[in-house]
Coordinates of C-alpha atoms in Angstrom, one line a residue:
M1 CA 0.0 0.0 0.0
R2 CA 2.8 2.4 0.9
R3 CA 4.5 1.8 -2.5
W4 CA 1.3 2.9 -4.3
G5 CA 1.2 6.1 -2.3
T6 CA 4.8 6.8 -3.0
A7 CA 4.3 6.0 -6.7
L8 CA 1.2 8.3 -6.8
A9 CA 3.1 11.1 -5.2
A10 CA 5.9 10.7 -7.7
V11 CA 3.5 10.8 -10.6
M12 CA 1.8 13.9 -9.2
L13 CA 5.2 15.7 -8.7
A14 CA 6.3 14.7 -12.2
G15 CA 3.0 16.1 -13.6
A16 CA 3.5 19.3 -11.7
G17 CA 7.0 19.5 -13.1
V18 CA 5.8 19.0 -16.6
A19 CA 3.1 21.7 -16.1
G20 CA 5.8 24.0 -14.8
V21 CA 8.1 23.3 -17.8
A22 CA 5.2 23.7 -20.2
G23 CA 4.5 27.1 -18.8
T24 CA 8.1 28.0 -19.1
A25 CA 8.2 26.6 -22.6
G26 CA 5.3 28.9 -23.6
A27 CA 7.4 31.9 -22.5
V28 CA 10.5 30.6 -24.3
T29 CA 8.6 30.4 -27.6
L30 CA 8.3 34.1 -27.4
G31 CA 4.6 34.6 -27.9
D32 CA 3.7 31.8 -30.3
G33 CA 0.0 31.8 -29.5
A34 CA 0.3 33.6 -26.1
A35 CA -2.1 36.3 -25.1
K36 CA -1.0 39.9 -25.7
G37 CA 0.7 41.5 -22.8
S38 CA 1.5 38.1 -21.1
V39 CA 4.8 37.4 -22.8
A40 CA 8.2 38.4 -21.5
C41 CA 10.3 38.9 -24.6
A42 CA 13.8 37.5 -24.1
T43 CA 15.5 38.7 -27.3
N44 CA 19.1 38.9 -26.2
W45 CA 20.2 37.4 -29.6
G46 CA 22.7 40.1 -30.6
K47 CA 22.9 42.2 -33.7
G48 CA 26.2 40.8 -35.1
E49 CA 26.6 38.6 -38.2
K50 CA 25.6 35.0 -38.0
S51 CA 26.7 32.3 -40.4
R52 CA 27.1 28.6 -41.1
T53 CA 29.0 27.9 -44.3
D54 CA 29.5 24.2 -44.2
A55 CA 26.3 23.1 -45.8
A56 CA 24.0 23.7 -48.7
G57 CA 20.5 22.7 -49.9
D58 CA 19.4 21.5 -53.3
S59 CA 17.2 24.6 -53.9
L60 CA 15.2 27.3 -52.4
T61 CA 11.5 26.6 -52.9
G62 CA 9.7 29.2 -50.9
I63 CA 9.9 32.3 -48.6
R64 CA 7.2 33.4 -46.2
T65 CA 6.9 35.6 -43.1
G66 CA 5.0 35.6 -39.8
K67 CA 4.1 38.0 -37.0
H68 CA 4.7 37.1 -33.4
D69 CA 4.3 38.9 -30.1
C70 CA 8.1 39.6 -29.7
F71 CA 9.5 39.4 -33.2
D72 CA 8.8 39.2 -37.0
R73 CA 9.9 36.0 -38.7
I74 CA 11.0 35.1 -42.2
V75 CA 11.2 31.5 -43.2
F76 CA 13.1 30.0 -46.1
D77 CA 12.0 26.5 -47.4
I78 CA 15.1 24.7 -48.6
K79 CA 14.7 21.4 -50.4
G80 CA 17.5 18.9 -49.5
A81 CA 18.7 20.8 -46.4
A82 CA 20.2 18.3 -43.9
A83 CA 18.6 18.7 -40.5
G84 CA 20.4 21.5 -38.6
K85 CA 22.8 22.0 -41.5
A86 CA 21.4 24.7 -43.8
G87 CA 24.1 27.1 -44.8
Y88 CA 23.5 30.9 -44.4
H89 CA 25.1 34.3 -43.8
V90 CA 22.9 36.9 -42.1
G91 CA 23.9 40.4 -41.1
Y92 CA 23.1 44.1 -41.3
V93 CA 24.6 46.1 -44.2
P94 CA 24.5 49.9 -44.9
K95 CA 23.3 49.3 -48.4
F96 CA 21.9 46.3 -50.3
Y97 CA 23.9 45.4 -53.5
Q98 CA 22.8 42.7 -55.9
D99 CA 25.2 39.8 -56.2
G100 CA 26.7 39.4 -59.6
S101 CA 25.9 42.9 -60.9
G102 CA 26.8 45.0 -57.9
E103 CA 23.9 47.3 -58.5
E104 CA 22.3 48.9 -55.5
I105 CA 18.8 47.8 -54.6
P106 CA 16.9 50.3 -52.5
V107 CA 15.4 48.8 -49.3
K108 CA 13.0 50.8 -47.1
G109 CA 13.5 50.9 -43.3
G110 CA 15.9 52.1 -40.7
A111 CA 18.3 49.2 -41.3
I112 CA 18.8 46.5 -43.9
L113 CA 19.3 42.8 -42.9
Q114 CA 21.0 40.9 -45.7
I115 CA 20.3 37.2 -45.8
Y116 CA 22.2 34.7 -47.9
V117 CA 20.9 31.1 -48.0
N118 CA 23.1 28.4 -49.4
A119 CA 20.5 27.2 -51.9
P120 CA 19.9 28.5 -55.4
S121 CA 16.5 29.5 -56.7
Y122 CA 16.8 27.2 -59.7
V123 CA 17.8 23.6 -60.5
D124 CA 19.3 22.7 -63.9
G125 CA 18.1 26.0 -65.3
N126 CA 14.5 25.5 -63.9
E127 CA 13.2 28.1 -61.5
T128 CA 12.3 26.8 -58.0
Y129 CA 11.6 30.2 -56.4
P130 CA 10.2 33.1 -58.6
G131 CA 12.2 36.0 -57.2
R132 CA 13.2 38.9 -59.4
A133 CA 16.2 41.2 -58.8
G134 CA 15.2 44.4 -57.0
K135 CA 11.5 43.4 -56.6
P136 CA 9.6 42.5 -53.4
L137 CA 9.5 38.9 -52.4
P138 CA 6.7 37.1 -54.3
G139 CA 3.7 36.2 -52.1
V140 CA 5.1 38.0 -49.1
D141 CA 2.9 40.7 -47.5
I142 CA 4.4 42.5 -44.5
K143 CA 1.7 45.1 -44.0
G144 CA 1.0 45.6 -40.3
Y145 CA 4.4 44.1 -39.2
K146 CA 6.1 45.8 -36.3
T147 CA 9.7 45.2 -37.4
F148 CA 9.7 44.3 -41.1
K149 CA 9.3 47.3 -43.4
D150 CA 10.4 46.0 -46.8
T151 CA 11.6 42.9 -48.6
K152 CA 13.7 42.7 -51.7
Y153 CA 15.0 39.8 -53.8
G154 CA 18.7 40.3 -54.6
A155 CA 19.9 37.4 -56.7
S156 CA 20.5 33.7 -57.0
F157 CA 24.2 33.6 -57.8
E158 CA 26.9 30.8 -57.4
G159 CA 24.6 28.5 -55.4
Q160 CA 23.3 31.2 -53.0
T161 CA 20.1 33.1 -52.8
Q162 CA 20.3 36.7 -51.5
V163 CA 17.4 38.6 -49.9
G164 CA 17.3 42.1 -48.2
V165 CA 14.9 42.8 -45.4
G166 CA 14.2 46.4 -44.4
T167 CA 13.7 46.6 -40.6
R168 CA 12.5 49.5 -38.4
A169 CA 15.9 49.7 -36.8
K170 CA 19.0 47.6 -36.3
L171 CA 17.5 45.1 -33.9
P172 CA 18.6 41.8 -32.4
F173 CA 18.0 38.7 -34.6
R174 CA 18.5 35.0 -34.4
V175 CA 18.8 32.2 -37.0
T176 CA 17.5 28.7 -36.4
Q177 CA 16.7 25.7 -38.5
S178 CA 13.7 23.3 -38.3
G179 CA 13.9 20.5 -40.7
D180 CA 14.2 21.9 -44.2
R181 CA 13.3 25.5 -43.1
L182 CA 15.8 28.2 -42.2
I183 CA 14.2 30.7 -39.8
V184 CA 15.3 34.3 -39.1
D185 CA 13.6 36.1 -36.3
V186 CA 14.1 39.9 -35.8
A187 CA 13.0 41.3 -32.4
H188 CA 10.5 44.1 -32.0
A189 CA 12.8 45.8 -29.4
G190 CA 16.4 45.6 -28.6

C-alpha cells in the first residue's frame, strides 16, 4: 500500500514539473500563441553577423513571413537541407547590392538585414523560387508588421540566394533551423 502512495506522489510531482516546464516553454517560444501582454520577450540574440558555411541545400522553394508577439519572422524553405545543416550568412549592411551585378537595390526601413541562403533559386536551369532582382519577395505581405518594413530579392548567384529585409531599426536577430526550413527572427525591441 505504501508503494502505491509513493508512486502516486511521484507521478503527481512529475506532472507538476511537466506543467511548470510547459508554462516556461510557452514563455520561451516568445509569444507563439500567447495572449497579448503576457509574454516576456527574451531577445538577447545580438545584432552581429551569424553564419554557417559548411552546408547547402538543393534549392530554395519558398519564402514566407509571420508576425509574433516579440518578433517578426522570415522562413526559407530549402529542399534537400540536412537537419540542422542549412548554410547561411545573415547580417546588417549599410546598403543592399545585388550579387553578380553589384547594382544597389533600395530597401526601405531604418536598417537592412542581408540574408544569404546556401541554396539556389533554380535547379538545372529551372526556377524553383520566382524571385526577381530588385523586386519585393513574391507572395510575401508584411503590411502591419512591427519590425519588417520592406523585402527585396537580390539574386541567386553561385549557389546562394540573396534577400534584403528592411527593418524598423538595427534590432537583435537569431537564425535557427527546423527540418528543411531556415528561420530568421528579428526582435521588435532591442
